Amino acid sequence: MDAALSALKREAALHPEQPGLCGRLLDRAMRVAGPETRLPMPPDLPSLAIVCCSIKPDIEARFRAEIARTFAGWPALELVVLNDARSLAEAYNRGAAMTQGDWIVFCHDDIRFLRADFAARVATAMQRFDVFGPAGAIRVDGPSALWGGPDSGRAQVSYPLPDGRIAATLCGIDAAHVPAQLLDGVFIAVRRPVWSQVRFDAERFDAFHLYDIDFSYACHRQGHAVGVAQDLHLLHDSDGLFDERWSVYADRFLGKHGLSAGAAHPNPTSGLILPTTAGIGAMYDALNAA
């Protein structure tokens, strides 16, 4: 255990608003990281269905290849990619109804999996939660998962930059697996009986915004175990679009659940700029173990 890394992590947990602290924390984690941890695949895996929407053939082809590579060892796997979504809520409900898997993953098509044992980490999280994903919030501070910044947001997600480098980002200090109330829609796994009970609200969220936090918060309110599994490290090609249309659905979410929101955190994530994805998993392993 690296004493300097542990000290930085404690400081970041106590003072999440301190400028530059999370960047220094990740830099130290990268410097002291050992070999990347590899989890074994648990036995007796449940059947799994993956549902996605895509309208770009090249992105869909890359996504299908990612799924085939990452979940090659999963014994019972279904993949549904819909190209005609009227909204994500509508398409996800329709896609899930086409499958039989005990678990369902709803995810974006513009993601890549950064860990060789990503599927094993999914299987491990299945043993702890009913609904989970790599990014979310431990409480509702507003109409997005990272609205409150590092006080409530939890995420370890990476993004490609225009120059080819990688931004490895961090929001909040906590355990790798933590109970949550909201999840970001980049990747949400849910037990089929939970989806059957809750469903995505396709009537209110009839476009491409807020379907995710509405669904995950509804699961939480109905007593299902919602959680963030930050060790599901993704590379996501988008950092979100918060425009006027998004604001319409944000108001719908707040009104539906009787919530209010303060000002959004101006910089919810902090990160480290890296030349490639190499070492990102080991860096987060060091951080989570400190």
Coordinates of C-alpha atoms in Angstrom, one line a residue:
M1 CA 0.0 0.0 0.0
D2 CA 1.5 3.4 -1.0
A3 CA 1.3 5.8 1.9
A4 CA 1.2 8.9 -0.3
L5 CA -1.6 7.5 -2.4
S6 CA -3.7 6.6 0.7
A7 CA -3.1 10.1 2.1
L8 CA -4.3 11.7 -1.2
K9 CA -7.3 9.5 -1.3
R10 CA -8.3 10.4 2.3
E11 CA -7.8 14.1 1.5
A12 CA -9.9 13.8 -1.7
A13 CA -12.7 12.1 0.2
L14 CA -12.7 14.9 2.9
H15 CA -12.2 17.8 0.5
P16 CA -13.7 16.8 -2.9
E17 CA -13.8 20.5 -4.0
Q18 CA -10.1 21.1 -3.6
P19 CA -8.8 22.2 -7.1
G20 CA -6.4 19.7 -8.8
L21 CA -6.6 17.1 -6.0
C22 CA -8.3 14.3 -8.0
G23 CA -5.8 14.8 -10.8
R24 CA -2.9 14.5 -8.4
L25 CA -4.6 11.4 -6.9
L26 CA -4.8 9.7 -10.3
D27 CA -1.3 10.7 -11.2
R28 CA 0.0 9.0 -8.1
A29 CA -2.1 6.0 -8.7
M30 CA -0.7 5.7 -12.2
R31 CA 2.9 6.0 -10.9
V32 CA 2.5 3.2 -8.2
A33 CA 0.2 0.9 -10.1
G34 CA 1.2 -2.7 -10.3
P35 CA -0.2 -5.4 -12.7
E36 CA -3.9 -5.0 -13.5
T37 CA -6.1 -7.2 -11.4
R38 CA -7.9 -10.0 -13.2
L39 CA -11.0 -11.4 -11.7
P40 CA -12.0 -15.0 -12.3
M41 CA -15.4 -15.6 -13.9
P42 CA -17.9 -16.7 -11.2
P43 CA -19.6 -20.1 -11.7
D44 CA -23.2 -20.6 -12.6
L45 CA -23.6 -17.5 -14.7
P46 CA -27.2 -16.3 -15.4
S47 CA -28.4 -15.9 -19.0
L48 CA -27.8 -12.4 -20.3
A49 CA -29.4 -10.2 -22.9
I50 CA -27.8 -7.0 -24.2
V51 CA -30.0 -4.3 -25.8
C52 CA -28.6 -1.4 -27.7
C53 CA -29.7 1.3 -30.2
S54 CA -27.6 2.3 -33.1
I55 CA -28.0 4.3 -36.3
K56 CA -24.4 4.3 -37.6
P57 CA -23.3 1.1 -39.3
D58 CA -19.6 1.5 -38.5
I59 CA -20.3 2.2 -34.8
E60 CA -22.7 -0.7 -34.7
A61 CA -20.1 -3.0 -36.2
R62 CA -17.5 -1.9 -33.7
F63 CA -20.0 -2.4 -30.8
R64 CA -20.9 -5.9 -32.0
A65 CA -17.2 -6.8 -32.1
E66 CA -16.7 -5.4 -28.6
I67 CA -19.6 -7.6 -27.3
A68 CA -18.3 -10.7 -29.0
R69 CA -14.8 -10.2 -27.7
T70 CA -15.7 -9.2 -24.1
F71 CA -18.5 -11.7 -23.5
A72 CA -17.1 -14.6 -25.5
G73 CA -17.1 -16.8 -22.4
W74 CA -20.7 -16.1 -21.4
P75 CA -22.6 -19.3 -21.9
A76 CA -26.1 -17.9 -22.7
L77 CA -26.0 -14.5 -24.4
E78 CA -28.4 -12.6 -26.6
L79 CA -27.7 -9.3 -28.4
V80 CA -30.4 -7.1 -29.8
V81 CA -29.4 -3.9 -31.7
L82 CA -32.4 -1.7 -32.7
N83 CA -32.0 0.8 -35.6
D84 CA -35.5 2.4 -35.4
A85 CA -35.8 3.8 -31.9
R86 CA -38.6 6.3 -31.4
S87 CA -37.0 7.0 -28.0
L88 CA -34.5 5.1 -25.9
A89 CA -37.2 4.2 -23.4
E90 CA -39.5 2.9 -26.1
A91 CA -36.7 0.9 -27.8
Y92 CA -35.3 -0.5 -24.6
N93 CA -38.7 -1.8 -23.5
R94 CA -39.3 -3.2 -27.0
G95 CA -35.8 -4.8 -27.2
A96 CA -36.0 -6.3 -23.7
A97 CA -39.4 -7.9 -24.6
M98 CA -37.7 -9.6 -27.5
T99 CA -35.2 -11.4 -25.2
Q100 CA -35.3 -14.1 -22.6
G101 CA -32.1 -13.4 -20.5
D102 CA -32.3 -13.5 -16.7
W103 CA -30.4 -10.2 -16.8
I104 CA -30.6 -7.4 -19.3
V105 CA -28.0 -4.8 -20.1
F106 CA -29.1 -1.5 -21.7
C107 CA -26.1 0.4 -23.1
H108 CA -24.9 2.9 -25.6
D109 CA -23.2 1.7 -28.9
D110 CA -20.3 4.1 -28.6
I111 CA -18.5 2.3 -25.8
R112 CA -15.4 0.1 -25.5
F113 CA -14.5 -2.1 -22.6
L114 CA -11.1 -1.4 -21.1
R115 CA -10.7 -4.6 -19.1
A116 CA -10.0 -8.1 -20.3
D117 CA -12.1 -9.3 -17.3
F118 CA -15.0 -6.9 -17.9
A119 CA -17.5 -9.7 -18.1
A120 CA -16.3 -11.2 -14.9
R121 CA -16.7 -7.9 -13.2
V122 CA -20.3 -7.7 -14.5
A123 CA -21.0 -11.1 -13.1
T124 CA -19.5 -10.1 -9.7
A125 CA -21.7 -7.0 -9.6
M126 CA -24.7 -9.2 -10.3
Q127 CA -24.2 -10.9 -7.0
R128 CA -24.4 -7.6 -5.1
F129 CA -27.1 -5.5 -6.9
D130 CA -30.4 -5.8 -8.7
V131 CA -29.6 -2.8 -11.0
F132 CA -26.1 -1.4 -11.6
G133 CA -23.8 0.5 -13.8
P134 CA -20.3 2.2 -13.9
A135 CA -21.6 5.7 -13.2
G136 CA -24.3 7.2 -10.9
A137 CA -25.1 9.1 -7.7
I138 CA -25.5 8.0 -4.1
R139 CA -28.3 10.6 -3.7
V140 CA -30.4 12.7 -6.0
D141 CA -29.0 16.3 -6.2
G142 CA -30.5 17.1 -9.5
P143 CA -31.6 15.8 -13.0
S144 CA -28.3 14.0 -13.9
A145 CA -26.2 11.3 -12.3
L146 CA -23.2 13.7 -11.7
W147 CA -25.3 16.8 -11.1
G148 CA -23.9 17.2 -7.5
G149 CA -20.3 16.6 -8.5
P150 CA -18.0 14.6 -6.3
D151 CA -20.1 14.9 -3.2
S152 CA -22.7 12.6 -4.6
G153 CA -21.5 11.4 -8.0
R154 CA -19.5 8.2 -8.5
A155 CA -17.8 7.4 -11.7
Q156 CA -14.5 6.1 -13.1
V157 CA -15.0 6.5 -16.9
S158 CA -12.6 7.4 -19.7
Y159 CA -13.1 9.4 -22.9
P160 CA -11.1 9.8 -26.1
L161 CA -9.9 13.3 -26.9
P162 CA -9.8 14.8 -30.4
D163 CA -6.0 14.5 -30.5
G164 CA -6.1 10.7 -29.8
R165 CA -5.2 10.9 -26.1
I166 CA -7.4 9.6 -23.4
A167 CA -9.0 11.4 -20.5
A168 CA -9.3 9.0 -17.5
T169 CA -11.8 10.7 -15.2
L170 CA -12.9 10.4 -11.6
C171 CA -16.0 11.7 -9.8
G172 CA -16.2 11.1 -6.0
I173 CA -14.2 8.9 -3.7
D174 CA -15.9 5.7 -2.4
A175 CA -15.7 1.9 -2.5
A176 CA -15.6 0.3 -6.0
H177 CA -19.1 -1.0 -5.4
V178 CA -21.5 1.4 -3.6
P179 CA -25.3 1.7 -3.2
A180 CA -26.8 4.4 -5.4
Q181 CA -30.1 6.1 -6.3
L182 CA -29.4 7.2 -9.9
L183 CA -27.5 5.6 -12.7
D184 CA -26.2 7.0 -16.0
G185 CA -27.5 5.3 -19.1
V186 CA -24.1 4.5 -20.7
F187 CA -24.4 1.0 -19.3
I188 CA -27.2 -0.3 -17.0
A189 CA -27.6 -3.9 -16.0
V190 CA -30.9 -5.0 -14.4
R191 CA -32.5 -8.3 -13.3
R192 CA -35.4 -9.2 -15.7
P193 CA -38.0 -9.2 -12.9
V194 CA -37.0 -5.7 -11.9
W195 CA -37.3 -4.4 -15.5
S196 CA -40.7 -6.2 -15.8
Q197 CA -42.0 -4.5 -12.7
V198 CA -40.6 -1.0 -13.4
R199 CA -40.1 -0.6 -17.2
F200 CA -38.8 2.6 -18.8
D201 CA -41.3 5.4 -18.8
A202 CA -41.8 5.8 -22.6
E203 CA -44.8 8.1 -22.2
R204 CA -43.0 10.9 -20.3
F205 CA -39.5 10.3 -21.7
D206 CA -40.3 10.1 -25.4
A207 CA -37.0 11.2 -26.8
F208 CA -33.4 10.4 -25.8
H209 CA -32.9 12.2 -22.4
L210 CA -33.5 11.3 -18.7
Y211 CA -34.9 7.8 -19.4
D212 CA -31.9 6.4 -17.5
I213 CA -32.0 8.3 -14.2
D214 CA -35.8 8.1 -14.2
F215 CA -35.7 4.3 -14.6
S216 CA -32.9 3.8 -12.0
Y217 CA -34.5 6.1 -9.5
A218 CA -37.8 4.4 -9.9
C219 CA -36.0 1.0 -9.2
H220 CA -34.5 2.6 -6.1
R221 CA -37.8 4.0 -4.9
Q222 CA -39.4 0.5 -5.3
G223 CA -36.8 -1.0 -3.0
H224 CA -34.5 -2.7 -5.5
A225 CA -30.8 -2.7 -4.8
V226 CA -29.3 -0.1 -7.1
G227 CA -25.6 0.4 -7.2
V228 CA -22.5 1.8 -8.9
A229 CA -19.8 -0.7 -9.9
Q230 CA -16.9 1.7 -10.6
D231 CA -14.7 -1.2 -11.6
L232 CA -16.6 -1.6 -14.9
H233 CA -14.2 0.6 -16.8
L234 CA -15.5 1.9 -20.1
L235 CA -14.2 4.2 -22.8
H236 CA -17.2 6.3 -23.9
D237 CA -17.1 8.4 -27.0
S238 CA -19.5 11.0 -25.7
D239 CA -19.6 13.2 -22.6
G240 CA -23.3 14.0 -22.9
L241 CA -25.4 16.7 -24.5
F242 CA -27.2 19.1 -22.2
D243 CA -29.2 21.4 -24.4
E244 CA -32.7 23.0 -24.3
R245 CA -34.4 19.8 -25.2
W246 CA -32.6 18.0 -22.4
S247 CA -33.9 20.7 -20.0
V248 CA -37.5 19.8 -21.0
Y249 CA -37.0 16.3 -19.8
A250 CA -35.1 17.3 -16.7
D251 CA -38.2 19.3 -15.7
R252 CA -40.4 16.2 -16.4
F253 CA -38.1 14.0 -14.2
L254 CA -38.1 16.5 -11.3
G255 CA -41.9 17.0 -11.5
K256 CA -42.7 13.3 -11.7
H257 CA -40.7 12.5 -8.6
G258 CA -41.5 15.7 -6.6
L259 CA -37.8 16.8 -6.6
S260 CA -36.0 20.1 -6.8
A261 CA -32.5 20.8 -7.9
G262 CA -29.9 23.3 -6.9
A263 CA -27.2 24.6 -9.2
A264 CA -25.3 22.0 -11.2
H265 CA -21.7 21.4 -10.2
P266 CA -19.5 23.3 -12.7
N267 CA -16.9 20.6 -13.0
P268 CA -18.2 17.3 -11.7
T269 CA -15.2 15.2 -12.9
S270 CA -11.5 15.6 -12.7
G271 CA -9.0 13.4 -14.6
L272 CA -5.7 12.5 -16.0
I273 CA -4.7 12.9 -19.6
L274 CA -3.0 9.7 -20.9
P275 CA -1.4 8.9 -24.3
T276 CA -3.3 5.6 -24.6
T277 CA -5.7 3.3 -22.7
A278 CA -2.8 1.2 -21.4
G279 CA -2.5 1.1 -17.7
I280 CA -5.9 2.7 -17.0
G281 CA -7.3 -0.4 -15.3
A282 CA -4.2 -0.8 -13.2
M283 CA -4.4 2.9 -12.2
Y284 CA -8.0 2.5 -11.0
D285 CA -7.1 -0.7 -9.2
A286 CA -4.4 1.1 -7.2
L287 CA -6.8 3.9 -6.4
N288 CA -9.6 1.6 -5.3
A289 CA -7.2 -0.5 -3.1
A290 CA -5.6 2.5 -1.4

